[in-house]
């Protein structure tokens, strides 16, 4: 459950980043269609919600909520670093 | 021209942040170390056993009582903390005598005991992680109250800086994932924004709850209007704020009745809380007809309502077996305090707390650097600019080196030295002062690189120092699976590597010619 909480948050952040035109450009992808963009946003939000659920199951809802915020903070560094690294290379 | 709302917010953010930033850096870094205070305590007492002995809780508690019985048979209270807490493979016992006169504090004795034999163990004298933790709200070398006021003022400004920072960050969602590396002003701005935004829930929580912690200092008159000015009356408030309402403990009866055997009481508590559930034991009026035995369950969720059981100390009857109903304001305040302390956090959550604390520290540091980056083209040569630049370096590199020096002193100072714990703290500030002096004397760009190398060595060599001076080095802690101990050595290695990386990447000289801003725009 702990691993799922981290993984889902990471996936959620990547989906949200991929819904943004600027970051798609950095990865050499064409801008998303309106439908794809909305889909990625929705998937991102659902993943973050899944992470909350997993954190709640792992730690109990009280401590899990605290952990979830921490997980969001730490995992958001994932897309940030990947994008910065990719952009620096291309 | 009348300034816009955003400009005035920017002004407040910039100048409030700059003037308090150096103190806040200290507060955040030592506070972050506070999240691993127990682990540091253990690391700084390498005489502690590597593995916690397997001792039944009832037996350990009994041994604690036996020592207290011999040391202070008549006491207002005894306190025993069995092994198994984060830092401890040992048993702590503590006693407080009845005060000589009303309102005074009774005489106290305390010891670490071997949980298998009950014999006191002596460790090297050290401030441990607790001292760093205490510094983050009381500073050092000054009266407690002065430190609390300075920290409180800076915290208030921090709170304003966070709120204004959100207001002036126009592209908070658009730039959510944006980091454009480099050495220019824009990279520093990106870093500052990211560290602020990604850990924003932590920053808001930690700053607000930090103010709440010492509200009885900062807002004393408000409390006094309800509670009164007497020391005893203020105590009532503080007790209510920090502890759940105490179960009514009667006064001493003055009639001697022996204490009941503990084993059945522990068994009863373990039936409800699970084996090893008792984190602390308190005995009020031991040996008296009105004796009470109180067991505390550790904090498991962020509410600070310590669950406990109260027994009659002469019959063993359960008098109170649960959580107190708290008034809503008390519950809210205590939840904030609990979120701040993170005592309920297990290993993973503790790491998250630690990382969020580091993010806050780095956010402050990047804000300080950003102030100089923004102005270096315009203000270079100005005296104020040079002062800020030097103070930045002296703080951002100097304090970490000071903390490393604190750990070095723990290993190198003679063990039988008097005032050893104070000398460890002196080493911290001495090392810091030396680096501050260095920062003032050397050309800025070169001084940054030199100090980063010093920091890299100061942290990176700690595992080696540990291996040369103790038996609790990585070669012992890793095979034994003692991660709490190994994490300190590994963490120092990571800090060393981080500083080395920064030193490596730093330009040898300050970029001349084009102001940073123009370079940034050209790159866009």
Short mmCIF file of N, CA and C in Angstrom, two decimals, chain B residues 194-291:
data_model
loop_
_atom_site.label_atom_id
_atom_site.label_comp_id
_atom_site.label_asym_id
_atom_site.label_seq_id
_atom_site.Cartn_x
_atom_site.Cartn_y
_atom_site.Cartn_z
N UNK B 194 9.58 26.39 -6.88
CA UNK B 194 9.26 24.97 -6.77
C UNK B 194 9.31 24.50 -5.32
N UNK B 195 10.38 24.88 -4.64
CA UNK B 195 10.53 24.44 -3.25
C UNK B 195 9.41 25.00 -2.39
N UNK B 196 8.98 26.20 -2.74
CA UNK B 196 7.88 26.81 -1.99
C UNK B 196 6.55 26.17 -2.31
N UNK B 197 6.27 25.97 -3.59
CA UNK B 197 4.94 25.51 -3.99
C UNK B 197 4.75 24.02 -3.68
N UNK B 198 5.74 23.20 -4.02
CA UNK B 198 5.55 21.76 -3.84
C UNK B 198 5.40 21.39 -2.37
N UNK B 199 6.07 22.10 -1.50
CA UNK B 199 5.96 21.78 -0.08
C UNK B 199 5.08 22.80 0.66
N UNK B 200 4.24 23.49 -0.10
CA UNK B 200 3.43 24.55 0.52
C UNK B 200 2.60 24.08 1.71
N UNK B 201 1.95 22.91 1.63
CA UNK B 201 1.16 22.48 2.79
C UNK B 201 2.03 22.38 4.05
N UNK B 202 3.25 21.85 3.87
CA UNK B 202 4.16 21.75 5.02
C UNK B 202 4.55 23.13 5.54
N UNK B 203 4.90 24.04 4.63
CA UNK B 203 5.34 25.37 5.06
C UNK B 203 4.26 26.07 5.86
N UNK B 204 3.04 26.01 5.35
CA UNK B 204 1.93 26.67 6.05
C UNK B 204 1.71 26.04 7.42
N UNK B 205 1.66 24.73 7.43
CA UNK B 205 1.39 24.02 8.68
C UNK B 205 2.49 24.29 9.70
N UNK B 206 3.74 24.18 9.28
CA UNK B 206 4.83 24.25 10.25
C UNK B 206 4.95 25.67 10.81
N UNK B 207 4.71 26.67 9.98
CA UNK B 207 4.86 28.04 10.43
C UNK B 207 3.72 28.44 11.36
N UNK B 208 2.50 28.10 10.94
CA UNK B 208 1.36 28.46 11.77
C UNK B 208 1.40 27.73 13.11
N UNK B 209 1.67 26.42 13.07
CA UNK B 209 1.69 25.67 14.32
C UNK B 209 2.88 26.08 15.18
N UNK B 210 3.95 26.53 14.54
CA UNK B 210 5.08 27.02 15.31
C UNK B 210 4.70 28.23 16.15
N UNK B 211 3.91 29.11 15.55
CA UNK B 211 3.43 30.28 16.30
C UNK B 211 2.52 29.83 17.43
N UNK B 212 1.69 28.83 17.12
CA UNK B 212 0.73 28.35 18.11
C UNK B 212 1.44 27.77 19.34
N UNK B 213 2.58 27.11 19.10
CA UNK B 213 3.31 26.46 20.18
C UNK B 213 3.63 27.43 21.31
N UNK B 214 4.04 28.63 20.92
CA UNK B 214 4.48 29.57 21.95
C UNK B 214 3.50 30.72 22.11
N UNK B 215 2.24 30.46 21.78
CA UNK B 215 1.26 31.55 21.87
C UNK B 215 1.15 32.07 23.30
N UNK B 216 1.44 31.21 24.28
CA UNK B 216 1.34 31.68 25.66
C UNK B 216 2.47 32.65 26.00
N UNK B 217 3.50 32.68 25.16
CA UNK B 217 4.55 33.69 25.34
C UNK B 217 4.17 34.97 24.58
N UNK B 218 3.79 34.78 23.30
CA UNK B 218 3.56 35.93 22.43
C UNK B 218 2.25 36.65 22.76
N UNK B 219 1.26 35.92 23.24
CA UNK B 219 -0.04 36.54 23.46
C UNK B 219 -0.43 36.45 24.93
N UNK B 220 0.56 36.58 25.79
CA UNK B 220 0.33 36.40 27.22
C UNK B 220 -0.86 37.22 27.73
N UNK B 221 -1.00 38.50 27.32
CA UNK B 221 -2.11 39.27 27.88
C UNK B 221 -3.48 38.70 27.52
N UNK B 222 -3.60 38.15 26.31
CA UNK B 222 -4.89 37.58 25.91
C UNK B 222 -5.27 36.42 26.83
N UNK B 223 -4.27 35.61 27.14
CA UNK B 223 -4.53 34.47 28.01
C UNK B 223 -4.81 34.95 29.43
N UNK B 224 -4.07 35.97 29.82
CA UNK B 224 -4.21 36.47 31.19
C UNK B 224 -5.61 37.02 31.46
N UNK B 225 -6.26 37.58 30.45
CA UNK B 225 -7.60 38.12 30.70
C UNK B 225 -8.56 37.01 31.09
N UNK B 226 -8.31 35.80 30.62
CA UNK B 226 -9.20 34.70 31.01
C UNK B 226 -8.67 33.92 32.21
N UNK B 227 -7.35 33.79 32.29
CA UNK B 227 -6.79 32.90 33.29
C UNK B 227 -6.15 33.64 34.46
N UNK B 228 -5.76 34.89 34.26
CA UNK B 228 -5.07 35.63 35.31
C UNK B 228 -3.58 35.65 35.09
N UNK B 229 -2.88 36.48 35.87
CA UNK B 229 -1.45 36.70 35.66
C UNK B 229 -0.57 35.82 36.54
N UNK B 230 -1.17 35.16 37.54
CA UNK B 230 -0.35 34.37 38.45
C UNK B 230 0.33 33.24 37.70
N UNK B 231 1.54 32.93 38.14
CA UNK B 231 2.28 31.85 37.51
C UNK B 231 1.47 30.56 37.48
N UNK B 232 0.78 30.30 38.59
CA UNK B 232 0.01 29.07 38.71
C UNK B 232 -1.15 29.06 37.70
N UNK B 233 -1.75 30.25 37.51
CA UNK B 233 -2.88 30.34 36.58
C UNK B 233 -2.41 30.14 35.14
N UNK B 234 -1.25 30.70 34.81
CA UNK B 234 -0.72 30.51 33.46
C UNK B 234 -0.39 29.03 33.24
N UNK B 235 0.10 28.40 34.30
CA UNK B 235 0.38 26.95 34.22
C UNK B 235 -0.87 26.17 33.85
N UNK B 236 -2.01 26.58 34.42
CA UNK B 236 -3.26 25.89 34.11
C UNK B 236 -3.51 25.91 32.61
N UNK B 237 -3.29 27.09 32.01
CA UNK B 237 -3.49 27.20 30.57
C UNK B 237 -2.51 26.30 29.81
N UNK B 238 -1.25 26.40 30.20
CA UNK B 238 -0.22 25.65 29.48
C UNK B 238 -0.48 24.16 29.59
N UNK B 239 -0.84 23.70 30.81
CA UNK B 239 -1.18 22.29 31.00
C UNK B 239 -2.31 21.87 30.08
N UNK B 240 -3.34 22.73 30.02
CA UNK B 240 -4.51 22.42 29.21
C UNK B 240 -4.18 22.38 27.73
N UNK B 241 -3.23 23.26 27.34
CA UNK B 241 -2.89 23.34 25.93
C UNK B 241 -2.06 22.14 25.49
N UNK B 242 -1.11 21.75 26.35
CA UNK B 242 -0.17 20.72 25.92
C UNK B 242 -0.55 19.30 26.35
N UNK B 243 -1.32 19.18 27.42
CA UNK B 243 -1.73 17.85 27.86
C UNK B 243 -3.24 17.77 27.87
N UNK B 244 -3.73 16.58 27.61
CA UNK B 244 -5.17 16.41 27.76
C UNK B 244 -5.46 16.51 29.26
N UNK B 245 -6.61 17.02 29.57
CA UNK B 245 -6.97 17.29 30.96
C UNK B 245 -6.56 16.14 31.86
N UNK B 246 -5.80 16.42 32.93
CA UNK B 246 -5.30 15.33 33.75
C UNK B 246 -6.45 14.64 34.48
N UNK B 247 -6.37 13.34 34.53
CA UNK B 247 -7.30 12.61 35.37
C UNK B 247 -7.11 13.14 36.78
N UNK B 248 -8.19 13.31 37.52
CA UNK B 248 -8.08 13.86 38.87
C UNK B 248 -7.16 12.98 39.72
N UNK B 249 -5.98 13.50 40.02
CA UNK B 249 -5.07 12.76 40.88
C UNK B 249 -5.23 13.34 42.28
N UNK B 250 -5.57 12.50 43.24
CA UNK B 250 -5.78 13.04 44.59
C UNK B 250 -4.47 13.48 45.22
N UNK B 251 -4.58 14.27 46.29
CA UNK B 251 -3.39 14.65 47.06
C UNK B 251 -2.86 13.43 47.80
N UNK B 252 -1.67 13.59 48.31
CA UNK B 252 -1.07 12.51 49.08
C UNK B 252 -1.89 12.28 50.36
N UNK B 253 -2.16 11.01 50.70
CA UNK B 253 -2.95 10.71 51.90
C UNK B 253 -2.08 10.76 53.15
N UNK B 254 -0.80 10.46 53.01
CA UNK B 254 0.09 10.45 54.16
C UNK B 254 0.08 9.13 54.91
N UNK B 255 -0.59 8.14 54.37
CA UNK B 255 -0.65 6.81 54.97
C UNK B 255 0.11 5.87 54.06
N UNK B 256 1.06 5.11 54.63
CA UNK B 256 1.87 4.24 53.77
C UNK B 256 1.13 2.95 53.43
N UNK B 257 0.98 2.67 52.15
CA UNK B 257 0.42 1.40 51.68
C UNK B 257 1.30 0.95 50.52
N UNK B 258 1.76 -0.30 50.53
CA UNK B 258 2.67 -0.70 49.45
C UNK B 258 2.00 -0.69 48.08
N UNK B 259 2.81 -0.48 47.08
CA UNK B 259 2.34 -0.44 45.69
C UNK B 259 1.98 -1.86 45.23
N UNK B 260 0.91 -1.97 44.43
CA UNK B 260 0.54 -3.30 43.91
C UNK B 260 1.61 -3.82 42.96
N UNK B 261 1.72 -5.15 42.79
CA UNK B 261 2.65 -5.68 41.78
C UNK B 261 2.21 -5.18 40.40
N UNK B 262 3.21 -4.92 39.56
CA UNK B 262 2.91 -4.31 38.25
C UNK B 262 2.40 -5.29 37.22
N UNK B 263 2.88 -6.53 37.28
CA UNK B 263 2.64 -7.48 36.18
C UNK B 263 1.17 -7.56 35.75
N UNK B 264 0.23 -7.71 36.67
CA UNK B 264 -1.17 -7.80 36.22
C UNK B 264 -1.64 -6.52 35.53
N UNK B 265 -1.13 -5.38 35.98
CA UNK B 265 -1.53 -4.11 35.38
C UNK B 265 -1.02 -4.01 33.95
N UNK B 266 0.25 -4.40 33.78
CA UNK B 266 0.83 -4.37 32.43
C UNK B 266 0.07 -5.33 31.52
N UNK B 267 -0.26 -6.50 32.07
CA UNK B 267 -1.00 -7.48 31.28
C UNK B 267 -2.33 -6.90 30.81
N UNK B 268 -3.00 -6.19 31.71
CA UNK B 268 -4.28 -5.58 31.37
C UNK B 268 -4.10 -4.54 30.25
N UNK B 269 -3.07 -3.71 30.38
CA UNK B 269 -2.82 -2.69 29.35
C UNK B 269 -2.46 -3.34 28.02
N UNK B 270 -1.65 -4.40 28.07
CA UNK B 270 -1.24 -5.05 26.81
C UNK B 270 -2.41 -5.78 26.16
N UNK B 271 -3.37 -6.19 26.97
CA UNK B 271 -4.55 -6.83 26.41
C UNK B 271 -5.27 -5.83 25.51
N UNK B 272 -5.28 -4.56 25.92
CA UNK B 272 -5.99 -3.56 25.13
C UNK B 272 -5.14 -2.95 24.03
N UNK B 273 -3.87 -2.76 24.29
CA UNK B 273 -3.02 -2.00 23.37
C UNK B 273 -2.09 -2.88 22.56
N UNK B 274 -2.07 -4.15 22.84
CA UNK B 274 -1.13 -5.02 22.15
C UNK B 274 0.20 -5.09 22.90
N UNK B 275 0.97 -6.11 22.61
CA UNK B 275 2.22 -6.32 23.34
C UNK B 275 3.17 -5.15 23.11
N UNK B 276 3.81 -4.71 24.18
CA UNK B 276 4.73 -3.58 24.05
C UNK B 276 4.02 -2.26 23.85
N UNK B 277 2.73 -2.21 24.17
CA UNK B 277 1.95 -0.99 23.93
C UNK B 277 2.26 0.12 24.91
N UNK B 278 2.73 -0.25 26.11
CA UNK B 278 2.98 0.79 27.12
C UNK B 278 4.25 1.55 26.77
N UNK B 279 4.14 2.83 26.43
CA UNK B 279 5.31 3.62 26.08
C UNK B 279 5.91 4.33 27.28
N UNK B 280 5.08 4.66 28.25
CA UNK B 280 5.58 5.34 29.44
C UNK B 280 4.75 4.93 30.64
N UNK B 281 5.39 4.93 31.79
CA UNK B 281 4.65 4.65 33.00
C UNK B 281 4.92 5.75 34.02
N UNK B 282 3.89 6.18 34.67
CA UNK B 282 4.04 7.20 35.69
C UNK B 282 3.41 6.66 36.97
N UNK B 283 4.07 6.89 38.09
CA UNK B 283 3.47 6.53 39.37
C UNK B 283 3.39 7.79 40.21
N UNK B 284 2.19 8.17 40.60
CA UNK B 284 2.03 9.31 41.49
C UNK B 284 1.92 8.81 42.92
N UNK B 285 2.54 9.52 43.84
CA UNK B 285 2.52 9.18 45.27
C UNK B 285 2.85 7.72 45.53
N UNK B 286 3.98 7.23 45.02
CA UNK B 286 4.28 5.81 45.25
C UNK B 286 4.38 5.51 46.74
N UNK B 287 3.81 4.37 47.14
CA UNK B 287 3.89 3.95 48.54
C UNK B 287 2.88 4.63 49.43
N UNK B 288 2.01 5.44 48.84
CA UNK B 288 1.02 6.15 49.63
C UNK B 288 -0.34 5.50 49.40
N UNK B 289 -1.28 5.76 50.29
CA UNK B 289 -2.62 5.17 50.15
C UNK B 289 -3.30 5.69 48.88
N UNK B 290 -2.94 6.89 48.43
CA UNK B 290 -3.56 7.46 47.22
C UNK B 290 -2.70 7.27 45.96
N UNK B 291 -1.87 6.26 45.94
CA UNK B 291 -0.98 6.06 44.79
C UNK B 291 -1.80 5.79 43.52
#
